[in-house]
mmCIF file of C-alpha atoms and ligand atoms in Angstrom:
data_model
loop_
_atom_site.group_PDB
_atom_site.id
_atom_site.type_symbol
_atom_site.label_atom_id
_atom_site.label_comp_id
_atom_site.label_asym_id
_atom_site.label_seq_id
_atom_site.Cartn_x
_atom_site.Cartn_y
_atom_site.Cartn_z
ATOM 1 C CA MET N 6 6.741 4.514 -11.008
ATOM 2 C CA LYS N 7 8.773 6.672 -8.539
ATOM 3 C CA ARG N 8 12.490 8.289 -9.977
ATOM 4 C CA THR N 9 15.118 7.073 -8.014
ATOM 5 C CA PRO N 10 17.663 10.433 -7.219
ATOM 6 C CA LEU N 11 20.777 9.425 -8.022
ATOM 7 C CA LYS N 12 22.447 11.065 -5.524
ATOM 8 C CA SER N 13 23.269 8.225 -2.484
ATOM 9 C CA ARG N 14 20.874 8.386 0.187
ATOM 10 C CA SER N 15 21.144 10.424 3.000
ATOM 11 C CA LYS N 16 21.327 8.689 6.671
ATOM 12 C CA LYS N 17 17.924 9.878 7.353
ATOM 13 C CA GLU N 18 16.089 8.744 4.022
ATOM 14 C CA THR N 19 17.842 5.178 5.137
ATOM 15 C CA ALA N 20 16.188 4.902 7.706
ATOM 16 C CA ARG N 21 13.153 6.034 6.528
ATOM 17 C CA VAL N 22 13.259 3.330 3.697
ATOM 18 C CA ARG N 23 13.776 0.478 6.082
ATOM 19 C CA ARG N 24 11.007 1.660 8.168
ATOM 20 C CA TYR N 25 8.678 0.876 4.881
ATOM 21 C CA GLN N 26 10.448 -2.411 3.838
ATOM 22 C CA GLN N 27 9.542 -4.002 7.352
ATOM 23 C CA ALA N 28 6.269 -2.483 7.406
ATOM 24 C CA ARG N 29 5.907 -4.277 3.817
ATOM 25 C CA TYR N 30 7.059 -7.354 5.899
ATOM 26 C CA ILE N 31 4.397 -6.734 8.299
ATOM 27 C CA VAL N 32 2.064 -6.315 6.137
ATOM 28 C CA ALA N 33 3.322 -10.275 4.052
ATOM 29 C CA GLU N 34 3.184 -11.844 7.575
ATOM 30 C CA ARG N 35 -0.191 -10.405 8.347
ATOM 31 C CA SER N 36 -1.587 -11.476 5.706
ATOM 32 C CA ASN N 37 -0.361 -15.084 5.215
ATOM 33 C CA GLY N 38 0.648 -14.399 1.785
ATOM 34 C CA TYR N 39 -3.067 -13.783 0.648
ATOM 35 C CA CYS N 40 -5.055 -10.745 0.119
ATOM 36 C CA GLU N 41 -6.699 -8.543 2.466
ATOM 37 C CA ALA N 42 -9.053 -6.558 0.056
ATOM 38 C CA ASN N 43 -11.325 -9.533 -1.315
ATOM 39 C CA THR N 44 -13.072 -7.634 -3.753
ATOM 40 C CA PRO N 45 -15.391 -8.823 -6.007
ATOM 41 C CA ASN N 46 -12.212 -9.489 -8.337
ATOM 42 C CA CYS N 47 -10.114 -11.306 -6.094
ATOM 43 C CA ARG N 48 -7.617 -13.646 -7.493
ATOM 44 C CA GLY N 49 -6.419 -14.717 -4.096
ATOM 45 C CA PRO N 50 -2.252 -14.717 -3.601
ATOM 46 C CA LEU N 51 -0.847 -11.190 -2.205
ATOM 47 C CA ASP N 52 1.128 -9.578 -5.373
ATOM 48 C CA GLN N 53 1.009 -5.825 -3.667
ATOM 49 C CA VAL N 54 1.136 -3.448 -1.292
ATOM 50 C CA HIS N 55 -1.662 -0.754 -1.487
ATOM 51 C CA HIS N 56 -1.407 2.289 -0.150
ATOM 52 C CA ARG N 57 -5.246 3.399 1.770
ATOM 53 C CA LYS N 58 -4.011 7.268 1.557
ATOM 54 C CA GLY N 59 -2.094 6.701 -1.575
ATOM 55 C CA ARG N 60 1.407 7.321 -1.621
ATOM 56 C CA ASP N 61 1.911 11.057 -2.352
ATOM 57 C CA GLY N 62 5.857 10.496 -2.618
ATOM 58 C CA ASP N 63 5.743 9.388 0.620
ATOM 59 C CA LEU N 64 7.143 5.587 1.852
ATOM 60 C CA VAL N 65 4.446 5.067 3.975
ATOM 61 C CA ASP N 66 5.499 2.619 7.493
ATOM 62 C CA ASP N 67 2.188 3.037 9.082
ATOM 63 C CA VAL N 68 1.007 -1.110 8.258
ATOM 64 C CA ASP N 69 -2.232 0.296 9.539
ATOM 65 C CA LEU N 70 -2.536 2.435 6.449
ATOM 66 C CA LEU N 71 -0.587 -0.772 4.270
ATOM 67 C CA LEU N 72 -2.929 -3.288 2.363
ATOM 68 C CA GLY N 73 -1.886 -6.503 1.449
ATOM 69 C CA VAL N 74 -3.539 -7.303 -2.114
ATOM 70 C CA CYS N 75 -3.566 -9.330 -5.282
ATOM 71 C CA TRP N 76 -3.285 -7.404 -8.738
ATOM 72 C CA SER N 77 -6.375 -7.991 -9.469
ATOM 73 C CA CYS N 78 -7.685 -6.571 -6.244
ATOM 74 C CA HIS N 79 -5.430 -3.491 -6.299
ATOM 75 C CA GLU N 80 -6.801 -2.468 -10.018
ATOM 76 C CA TYR N 81 -10.425 -3.006 -8.516
ATOM 77 C CA ILE N 82 -9.718 -0.261 -5.415
ATOM 78 C CA HIS N 83 -7.994 2.545 -8.048
ATOM 79 C CA GLY N 84 -11.717 1.622 -10.535
ATOM 80 C CA HIS N 85 -14.029 1.886 -8.350
ATOM 81 C CA PRO N 86 -13.020 4.454 -5.770
ATOM 82 C CA LEU N 87 -16.273 5.250 -3.835
ATOM 83 C CA GLU N 88 -17.010 1.301 -2.923
ATOM 84 C CA SER N 89 -13.068 1.741 -1.986
ATOM 85 C CA TYR N 90 -13.484 5.035 0.862
ATOM 86 C CA GLU N 91 -16.952 2.951 2.021
ATOM 87 C CA ARG N 92 -15.268 -0.816 2.011
ATOM 88 C CA GLY N 93 -11.814 1.636 4.628
ATOM 89 C CA TRP N 94 -9.404 0.071 1.098
ATOM 90 C CA MET N 95 -9.260 3.981 0.860
ATOM 91 C CA ILE N 96 -8.743 6.530 3.182
ATOM 92 C CA ARG N 97 -9.486 9.897 2.194
ATOM 93 C CA ARG N 98 -6.646 12.421 3.406
ATOM 94 C CA ASN N 99 -8.261 15.417 4.489
ATOM 95 C CA GLY N 100 -10.295 13.956 7.462
ATOM 96 C CA GLU N 101 -13.068 11.592 7.497
HETATM 97 ZN ZN1 ZN Z 215 -7.717 -9.677 -3.857
#
């Protein structure tokens, strides 16, 4: 879990969080409430938003880097990195 600092957010940080929340909302709309990964373990309904390039402390607001997933696919993706890179569920950070 990401730690939240106690001090209040700057305007820039607030804008960043808002863009992230909007991106998550767009993913939820795009997926129609269903998992977009469809791994062999898929359970159907959308539970979480997966970051295809990982989070690395950043709030990703590029919807192309976000994938709506069920919790089961989310586990599957992180448990099968090679397959996930192949299927595009994960993207390598340093080039293709
Ligand atoms: Zn799924």
